[in-house]
Coordinates of C-alpha atoms in Angstrom, one line a residue:
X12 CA 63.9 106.9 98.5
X13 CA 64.0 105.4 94.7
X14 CA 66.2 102.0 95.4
X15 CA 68.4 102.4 92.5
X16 CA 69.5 105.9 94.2
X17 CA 70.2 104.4 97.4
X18 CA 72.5 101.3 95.6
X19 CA 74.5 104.0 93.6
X20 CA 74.9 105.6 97.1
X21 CA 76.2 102.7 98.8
X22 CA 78.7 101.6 96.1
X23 CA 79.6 105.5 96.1
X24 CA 80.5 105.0 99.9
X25 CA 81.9 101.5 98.9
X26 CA 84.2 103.1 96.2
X27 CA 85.0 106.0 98.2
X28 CA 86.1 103.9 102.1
X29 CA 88.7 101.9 99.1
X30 CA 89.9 105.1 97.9
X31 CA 89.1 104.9 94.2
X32 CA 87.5 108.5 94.0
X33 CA 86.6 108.5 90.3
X34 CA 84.4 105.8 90.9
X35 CA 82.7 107.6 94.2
X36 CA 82.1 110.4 92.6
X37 CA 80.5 109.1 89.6
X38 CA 78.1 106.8 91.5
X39 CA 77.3 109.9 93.8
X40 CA 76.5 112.2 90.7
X41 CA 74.1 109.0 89.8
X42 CA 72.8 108.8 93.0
X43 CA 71.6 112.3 93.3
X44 CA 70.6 112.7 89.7
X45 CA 68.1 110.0 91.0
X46 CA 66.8 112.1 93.7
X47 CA 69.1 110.8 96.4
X48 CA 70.3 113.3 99.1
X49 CA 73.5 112.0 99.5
X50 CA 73.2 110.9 103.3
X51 CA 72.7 108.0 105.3
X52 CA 69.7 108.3 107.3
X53 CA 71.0 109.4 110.7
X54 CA 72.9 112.1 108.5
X55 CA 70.0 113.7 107.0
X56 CA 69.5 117.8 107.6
X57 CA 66.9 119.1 110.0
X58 CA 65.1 121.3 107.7
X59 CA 66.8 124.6 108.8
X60 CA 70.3 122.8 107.9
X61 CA 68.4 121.6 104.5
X62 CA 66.9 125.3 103.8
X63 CA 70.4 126.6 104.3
X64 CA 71.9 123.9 102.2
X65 CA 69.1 124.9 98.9
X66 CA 70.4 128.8 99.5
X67 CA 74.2 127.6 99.5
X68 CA 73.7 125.5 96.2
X69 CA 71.5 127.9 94.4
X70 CA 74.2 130.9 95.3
X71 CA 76.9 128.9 93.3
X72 CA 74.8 128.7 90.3
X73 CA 73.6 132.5 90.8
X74 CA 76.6 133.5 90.7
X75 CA 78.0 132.0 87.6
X76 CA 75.0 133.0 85.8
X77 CA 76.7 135.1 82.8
X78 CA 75.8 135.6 79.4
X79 CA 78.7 134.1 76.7
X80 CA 79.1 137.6 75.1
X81 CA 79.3 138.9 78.7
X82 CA 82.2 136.3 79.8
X83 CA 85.9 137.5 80.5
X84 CA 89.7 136.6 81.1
X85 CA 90.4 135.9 84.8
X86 CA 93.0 138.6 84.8
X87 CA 95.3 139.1 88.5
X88 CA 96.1 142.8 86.9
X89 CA 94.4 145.9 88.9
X90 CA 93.0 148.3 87.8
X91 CA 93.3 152.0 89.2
X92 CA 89.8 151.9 90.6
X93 CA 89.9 148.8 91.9
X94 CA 93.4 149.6 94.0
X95 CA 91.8 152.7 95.3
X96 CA 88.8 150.5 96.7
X97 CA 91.1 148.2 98.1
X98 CA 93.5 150.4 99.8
X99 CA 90.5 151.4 101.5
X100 CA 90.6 147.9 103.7
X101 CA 93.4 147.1 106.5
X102 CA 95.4 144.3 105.1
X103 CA 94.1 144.5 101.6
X104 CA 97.3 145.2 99.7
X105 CA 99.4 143.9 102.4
X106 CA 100.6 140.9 99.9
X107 CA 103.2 142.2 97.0
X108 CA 102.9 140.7 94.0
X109 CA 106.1 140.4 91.3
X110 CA 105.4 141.3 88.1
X111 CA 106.9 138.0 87.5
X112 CA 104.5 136.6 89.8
X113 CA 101.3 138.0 87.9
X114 CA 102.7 137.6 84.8
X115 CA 102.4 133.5 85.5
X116 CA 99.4 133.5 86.6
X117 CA 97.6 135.7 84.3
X118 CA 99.5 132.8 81.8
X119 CA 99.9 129.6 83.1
X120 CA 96.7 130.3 85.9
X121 CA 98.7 129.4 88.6
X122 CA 101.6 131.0 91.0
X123 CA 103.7 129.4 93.5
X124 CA 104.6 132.0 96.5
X125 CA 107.4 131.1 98.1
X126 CA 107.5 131.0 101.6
X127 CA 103.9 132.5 102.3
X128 CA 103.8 131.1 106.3
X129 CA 106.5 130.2 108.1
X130 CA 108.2 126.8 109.1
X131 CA 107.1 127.0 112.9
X132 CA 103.5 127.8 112.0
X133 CA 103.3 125.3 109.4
X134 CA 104.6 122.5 111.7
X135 CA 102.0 123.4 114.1
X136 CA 99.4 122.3 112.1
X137 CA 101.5 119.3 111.0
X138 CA 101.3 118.5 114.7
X139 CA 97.9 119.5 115.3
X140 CA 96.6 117.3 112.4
X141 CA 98.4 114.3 112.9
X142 CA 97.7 114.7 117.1
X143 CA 93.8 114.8 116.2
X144 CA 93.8 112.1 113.5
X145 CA 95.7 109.5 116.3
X146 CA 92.7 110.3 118.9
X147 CA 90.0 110.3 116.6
X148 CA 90.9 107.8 114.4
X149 CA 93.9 105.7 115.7
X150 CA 96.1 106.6 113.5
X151 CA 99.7 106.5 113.9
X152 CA 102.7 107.9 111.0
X153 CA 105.0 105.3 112.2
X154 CA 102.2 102.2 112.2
X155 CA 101.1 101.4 108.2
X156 CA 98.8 99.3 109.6
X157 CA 96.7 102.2 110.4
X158 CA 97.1 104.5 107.4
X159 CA 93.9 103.2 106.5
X160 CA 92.6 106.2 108.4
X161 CA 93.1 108.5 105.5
X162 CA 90.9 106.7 103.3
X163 CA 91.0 108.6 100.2
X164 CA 93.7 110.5 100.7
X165 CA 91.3 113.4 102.6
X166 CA 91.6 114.1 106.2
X167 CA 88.4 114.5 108.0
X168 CA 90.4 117.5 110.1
X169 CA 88.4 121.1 109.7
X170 CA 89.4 122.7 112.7
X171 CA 92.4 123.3 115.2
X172 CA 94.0 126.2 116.2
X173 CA 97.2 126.2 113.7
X174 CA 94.7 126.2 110.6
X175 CA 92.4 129.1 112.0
X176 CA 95.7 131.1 112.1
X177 CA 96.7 130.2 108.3
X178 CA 93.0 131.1 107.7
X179 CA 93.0 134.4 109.1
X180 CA 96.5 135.0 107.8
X181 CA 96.7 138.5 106.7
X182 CA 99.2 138.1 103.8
X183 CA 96.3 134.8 102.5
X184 CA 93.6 137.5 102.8
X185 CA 95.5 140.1 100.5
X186 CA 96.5 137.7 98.1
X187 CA 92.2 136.9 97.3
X188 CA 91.4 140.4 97.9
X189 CA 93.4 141.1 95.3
X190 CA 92.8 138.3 92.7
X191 CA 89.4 138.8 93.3
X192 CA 89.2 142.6 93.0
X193 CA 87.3 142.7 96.2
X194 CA 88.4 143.5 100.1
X195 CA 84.9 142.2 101.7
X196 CA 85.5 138.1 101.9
X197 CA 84.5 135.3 103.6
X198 CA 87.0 132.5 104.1
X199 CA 86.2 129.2 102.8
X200 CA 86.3 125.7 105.3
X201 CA 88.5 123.1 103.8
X202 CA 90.3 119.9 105.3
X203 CA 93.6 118.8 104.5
X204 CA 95.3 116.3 102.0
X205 CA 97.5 114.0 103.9
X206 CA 99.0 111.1 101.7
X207 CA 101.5 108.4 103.6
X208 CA 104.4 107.5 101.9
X209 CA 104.4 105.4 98.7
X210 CA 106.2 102.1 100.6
X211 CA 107.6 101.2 103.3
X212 CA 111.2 99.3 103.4
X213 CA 111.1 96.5 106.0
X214 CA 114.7 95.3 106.8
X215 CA 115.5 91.4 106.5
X216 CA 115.3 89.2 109.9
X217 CA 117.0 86.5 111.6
X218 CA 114.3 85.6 113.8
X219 CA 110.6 85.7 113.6
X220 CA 109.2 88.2 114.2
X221 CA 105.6 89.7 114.7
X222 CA 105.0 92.2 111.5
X223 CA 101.6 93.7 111.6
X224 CA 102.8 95.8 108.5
X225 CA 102.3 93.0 106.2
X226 CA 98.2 92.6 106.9
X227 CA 97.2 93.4 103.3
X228 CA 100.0 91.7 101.6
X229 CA 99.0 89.0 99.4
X230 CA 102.1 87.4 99.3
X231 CA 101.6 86.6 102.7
X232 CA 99.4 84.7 104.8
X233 CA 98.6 85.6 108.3
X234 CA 99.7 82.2 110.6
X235 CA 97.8 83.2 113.1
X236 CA 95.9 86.3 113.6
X237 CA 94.0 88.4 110.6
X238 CA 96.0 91.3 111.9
X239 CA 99.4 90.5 110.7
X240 CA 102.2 87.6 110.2
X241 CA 104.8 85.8 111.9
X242 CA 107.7 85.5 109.7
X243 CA 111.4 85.4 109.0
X244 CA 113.3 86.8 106.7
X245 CA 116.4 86.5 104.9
X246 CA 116.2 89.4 102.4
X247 CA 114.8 93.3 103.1
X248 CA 111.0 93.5 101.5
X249 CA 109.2 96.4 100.1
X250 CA 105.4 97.1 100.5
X251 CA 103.6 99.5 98.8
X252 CA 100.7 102.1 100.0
X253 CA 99.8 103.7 97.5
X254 CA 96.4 105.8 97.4
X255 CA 94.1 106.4 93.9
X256 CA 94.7 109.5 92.4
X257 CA 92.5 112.3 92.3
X258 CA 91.6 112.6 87.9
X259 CA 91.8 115.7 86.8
X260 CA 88.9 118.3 87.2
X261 CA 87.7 121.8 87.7
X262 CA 85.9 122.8 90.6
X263 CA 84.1 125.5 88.5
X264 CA 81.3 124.7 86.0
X265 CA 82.9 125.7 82.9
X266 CA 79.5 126.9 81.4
X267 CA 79.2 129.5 84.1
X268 CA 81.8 131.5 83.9
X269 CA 80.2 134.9 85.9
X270 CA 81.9 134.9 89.2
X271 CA 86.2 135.1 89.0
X272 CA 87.3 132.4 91.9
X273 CA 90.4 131.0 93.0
X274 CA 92.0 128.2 95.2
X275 CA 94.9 127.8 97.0
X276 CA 96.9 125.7 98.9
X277 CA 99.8 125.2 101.2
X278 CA 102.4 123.3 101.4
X279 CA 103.1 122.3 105.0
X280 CA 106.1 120.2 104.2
X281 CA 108.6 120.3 101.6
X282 CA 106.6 118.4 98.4
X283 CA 109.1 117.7 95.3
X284 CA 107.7 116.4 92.3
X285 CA 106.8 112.3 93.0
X286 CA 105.6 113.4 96.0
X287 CA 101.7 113.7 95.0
X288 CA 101.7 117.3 95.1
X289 CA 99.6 119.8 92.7
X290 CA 98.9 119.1 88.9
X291 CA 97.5 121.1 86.3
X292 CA 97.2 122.4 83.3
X293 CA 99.0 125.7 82.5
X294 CA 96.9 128.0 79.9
X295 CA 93.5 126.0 80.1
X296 CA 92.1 128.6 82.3
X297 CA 91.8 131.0 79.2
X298 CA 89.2 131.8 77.6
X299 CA 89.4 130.7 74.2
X300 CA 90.7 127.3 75.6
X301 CA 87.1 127.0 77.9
X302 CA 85.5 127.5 74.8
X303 CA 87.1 125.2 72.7
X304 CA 86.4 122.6 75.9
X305 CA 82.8 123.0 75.9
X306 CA 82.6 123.1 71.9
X307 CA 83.8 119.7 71.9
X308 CA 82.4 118.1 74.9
X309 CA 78.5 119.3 73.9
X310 CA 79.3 118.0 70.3
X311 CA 80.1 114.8 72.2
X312 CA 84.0 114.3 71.4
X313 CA 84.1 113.0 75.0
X314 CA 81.0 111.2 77.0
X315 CA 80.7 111.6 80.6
X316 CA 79.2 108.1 81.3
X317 CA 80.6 106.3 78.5
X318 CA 84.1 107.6 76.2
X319 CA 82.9 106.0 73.4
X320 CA 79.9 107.6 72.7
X321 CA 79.9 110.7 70.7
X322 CA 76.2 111.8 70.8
X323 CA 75.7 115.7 71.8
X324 CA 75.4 116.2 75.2
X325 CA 74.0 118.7 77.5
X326 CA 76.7 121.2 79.6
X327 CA 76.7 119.6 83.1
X328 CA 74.9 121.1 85.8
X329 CA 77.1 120.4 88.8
X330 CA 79.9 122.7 90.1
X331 CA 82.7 119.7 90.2
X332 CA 83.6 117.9 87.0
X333 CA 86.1 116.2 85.8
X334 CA 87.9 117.5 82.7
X335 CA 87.5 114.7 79.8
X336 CA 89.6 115.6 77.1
X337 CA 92.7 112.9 76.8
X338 CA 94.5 114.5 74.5
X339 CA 94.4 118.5 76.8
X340 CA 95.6 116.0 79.7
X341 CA 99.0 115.1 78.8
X342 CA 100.0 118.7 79.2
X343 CA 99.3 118.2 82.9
X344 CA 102.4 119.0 84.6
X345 CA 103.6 118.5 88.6
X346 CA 104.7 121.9 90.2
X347 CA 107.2 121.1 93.6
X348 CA 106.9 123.0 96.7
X349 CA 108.8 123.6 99.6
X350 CA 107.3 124.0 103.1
X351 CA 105.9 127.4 103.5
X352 CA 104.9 127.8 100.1
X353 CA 101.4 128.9 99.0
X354 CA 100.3 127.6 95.3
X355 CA 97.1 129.6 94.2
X356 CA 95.1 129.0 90.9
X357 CA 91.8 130.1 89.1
X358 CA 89.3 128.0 89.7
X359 CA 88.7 127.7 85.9
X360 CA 92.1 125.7 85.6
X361 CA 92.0 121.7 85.8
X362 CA 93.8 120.5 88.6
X363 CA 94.2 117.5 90.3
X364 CA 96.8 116.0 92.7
X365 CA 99.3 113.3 91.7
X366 CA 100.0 110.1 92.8
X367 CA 102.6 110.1 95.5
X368 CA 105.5 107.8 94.5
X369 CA 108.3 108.8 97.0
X370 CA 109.1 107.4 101.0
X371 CA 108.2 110.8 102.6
X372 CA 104.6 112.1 103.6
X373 CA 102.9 114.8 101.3
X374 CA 100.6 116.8 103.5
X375 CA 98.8 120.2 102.2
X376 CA 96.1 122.4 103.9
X377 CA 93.6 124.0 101.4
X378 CA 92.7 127.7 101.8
X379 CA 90.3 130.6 99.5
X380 CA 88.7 133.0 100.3
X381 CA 85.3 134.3 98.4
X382 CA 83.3 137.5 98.0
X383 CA 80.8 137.6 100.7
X384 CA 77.8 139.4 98.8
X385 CA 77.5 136.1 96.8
X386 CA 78.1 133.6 99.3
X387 CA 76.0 134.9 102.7
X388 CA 74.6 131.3 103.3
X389 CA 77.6 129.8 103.3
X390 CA 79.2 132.7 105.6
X391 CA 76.2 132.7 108.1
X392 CA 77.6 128.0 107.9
X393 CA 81.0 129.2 108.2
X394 CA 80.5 131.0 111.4
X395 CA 78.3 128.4 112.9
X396 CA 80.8 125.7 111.9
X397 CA 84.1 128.0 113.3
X398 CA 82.1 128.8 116.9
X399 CA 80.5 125.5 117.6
X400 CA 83.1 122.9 116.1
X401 CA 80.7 120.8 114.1
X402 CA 81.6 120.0 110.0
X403 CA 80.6 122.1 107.7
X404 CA 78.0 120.8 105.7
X405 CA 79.3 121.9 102.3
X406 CA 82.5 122.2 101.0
X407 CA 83.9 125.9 99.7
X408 CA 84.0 124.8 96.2
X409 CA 80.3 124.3 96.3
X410 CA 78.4 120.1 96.5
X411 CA 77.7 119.0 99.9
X412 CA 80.0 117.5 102.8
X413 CA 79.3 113.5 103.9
X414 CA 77.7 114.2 107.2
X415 CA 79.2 110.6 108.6
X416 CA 80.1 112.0 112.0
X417 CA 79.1 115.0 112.0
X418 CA 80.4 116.2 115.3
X419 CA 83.3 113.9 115.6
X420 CA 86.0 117.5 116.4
X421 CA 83.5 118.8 118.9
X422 CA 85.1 117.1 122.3
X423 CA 87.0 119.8 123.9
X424 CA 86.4 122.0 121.0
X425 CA 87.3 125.9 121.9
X426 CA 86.1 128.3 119.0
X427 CA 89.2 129.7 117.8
X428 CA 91.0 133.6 118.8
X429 CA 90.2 135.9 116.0
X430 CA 91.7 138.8 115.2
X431 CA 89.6 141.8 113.7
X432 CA 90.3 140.3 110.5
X433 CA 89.4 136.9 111.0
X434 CA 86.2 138.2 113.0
X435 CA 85.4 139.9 109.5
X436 CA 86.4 136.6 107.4
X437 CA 84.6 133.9 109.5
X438 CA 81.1 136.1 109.8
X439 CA 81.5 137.2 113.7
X440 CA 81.8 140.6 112.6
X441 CA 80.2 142.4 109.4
X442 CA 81.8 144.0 106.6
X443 CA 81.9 147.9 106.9
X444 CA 80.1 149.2 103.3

């Protein structure tokens, strides 16, 4: 393993356990640019993980593959042919759509739908995540001192019982069947984005009094144990938590535009703007706008590696970038949510998440669904992941998953009830032709 790879990997790691993502990111695209698998040594694939691994990567780019004069609007509209096919699945149509509704996202390239899964349903998996993420990792919503837990912002939670029944979710399944123009899917396996509340108000004292809150707070220096302070106080304090941003990016390749996808996810507690919720930018899924993008970045307006640069550069070659144009990014705008709600976006549009700024928890499970014909690989990983509890070694949107404990959800793991649906979605059962 080239040296310089394995550095860029461990200040990736570095970057990413301090929750500055940009910077993880960036030294991880170094890393493996340099030949670097992207895993620690006791994560490494056996060679049947890594063969499936190759097929999963080369089906994203396959299926991009277009010809410019052959690329197209991402349109949600049906045609009459395309109706009739579906109307030929169970649950296929099941979802309404306004015309309000399409109208917005065939514009903007995202739609809120309001009230997609209920309240009870969506505070099962509240419980369910936060339940796993005490045993696993110790941490606790009502002790700051262990939010450290969430690292990034990313919960390491792929699988309880609450989130297989979102997944399988027959209203979920319509809306991709539709968007995508095909009833024959396999659902995607994606964690959870947990973020604790911005700061925490601790009330004055009279007497001293043990405060393991204040562990990080430079203002203060432990007396007598690095796990927290003795003190007293006369006036209430305030102390921050706030986690790095994701930037903004698109988890498409914006050069290979041949397969229509989209993303989605859902709001599992009310999420008002401040809150760290979703951010993108309305209209830049179009077409002319992607071209204008790539015009500009390959006649170097914007330099990956360096912004002040402005040598031509190359399109990128992964499925994740980051979207580098300053001036497109102060359109960016911060669409609320209310629990239940289910936003869903082409995966042309750059997105990101903000930075939350309010007292109050912003918690959001990710769920899409993708056309099985293109994606078998990752179907044939999706059912091995779903039956034997293990992570899934790579994520929906394409790049591999850090293997770092591996099989950390598979102690008292039960592979979840699946309806005919879900049997379909998760690869137990095949697609009828």
């Amino acid at each position: 393993m080239d040296s310089e790879a394995e550095r860029f990997f461990q200040e990736g790691k570095a970057a990413e356990r301090q929750g500055d993502m940009m910077r993880a990111v960036m030294m991880y695209k170094k890393a493996e640019r340099l030949g670097h698998d992207l895993l620690d040594a006791h994560e490494r694939l056996s060679a049947d993980e890594q063969e499936e691994s190759d097929a999963m990567a080369q089906e994203w780019v396959s299926a991009g593959v277009c010809a410019k004069e052959d690329e197209q609007e991402d349109t949600p509209y049906l045609t009459e042919d395309q109706r009739a096919t579906l109307e030929r699945y169970p649950h296929a149509l099941d979802y309404k759509f306004s015309e309000d509704e399409l109208k917005q996202l065939d514009r903007d390239g995202y739609v809120v739908l309001k009230g997609l899964i209920s309240p009870e349903v969506c505070e099962r998996l509240l419980s369910e995540c936060f339940e796993k993420l005490h045993r696993l990792y110790g941490l606790d919503k009502a002790k700051p001192e262990t939010w450290k837990a969430l690292g990034s912002g990313f919960s390491d939670v792929w699988h309880t019982p609450a989130y297989y029944a979102i997944r399988q979710d027959p209203r979920l399944y319509s809306v991709f069947a539709q968007l995508l123009k095909e009833p024959r899917l396999t659902l995607g396996l994606d964690r959870m984005s947990i973020k604790p509340p911005a700061y925490v108000d601790i009330p004055a004292l009279d007497t001293a009094e043990w405060n393991p809150v204040l562990e990080d707070d430079p203002d203060h220096a432990p007396s007598s144990s690095s796990e927290g302070v003795f003190e007293q106080r006369a006036e209430p304090r305030r102390v921050e938590y706030k986690l790095n941003e994701l930037p903004i990016h698109t988890d498409m390749n914006l050069w290979r535009l041949g397969e229509s996808m989209y993303q989605g996810g859902l709001a599992l507690q009310d999420c008002p703007k401040g809150n760290g919720g979703f951010v993108c930018l309305p209209g830049a899924h179009k077409l002319a706008s992607i071209m204008q993008y790539r015009e500009k970045f390959e006649a170097g307006h914007w330099h990956a590696s360096d912004p002040s640069k402005t040598k031509k550069q190359s399109p990128p070659s992964d499925v994740f970038n980051w979207y580098l144009d300053p001036e497109g990014a102060k359109n960016a705008i911060e669409v609320p949510m209310a629990q239940g709600d289910f936003v869903v976006w082409s995966s042309r549009l750059p997105h990101c998440n903000a930075l939350n700024q309010l007292p109050q928890w912003r918690v959001q499970c990710f769920v899409r669904h993708m056309p099985e014909h293109t994606h078998q690989a990752y179907r044939r990983m999706v059912e091995r992941s779903a039956r034997t509890g293990v992570k899934p070694n790579a994520y929906s949107t394409g790049g591999g998953v850090d293997m770092w404990n591996a099989g950390h959800e598979q102690a008292g793991y039960s592979p979840p009830d699946l309806s005919p649906l879900g049997r379909l979605l998760m690869g137990a059962d095949p697609w009828s032709t």
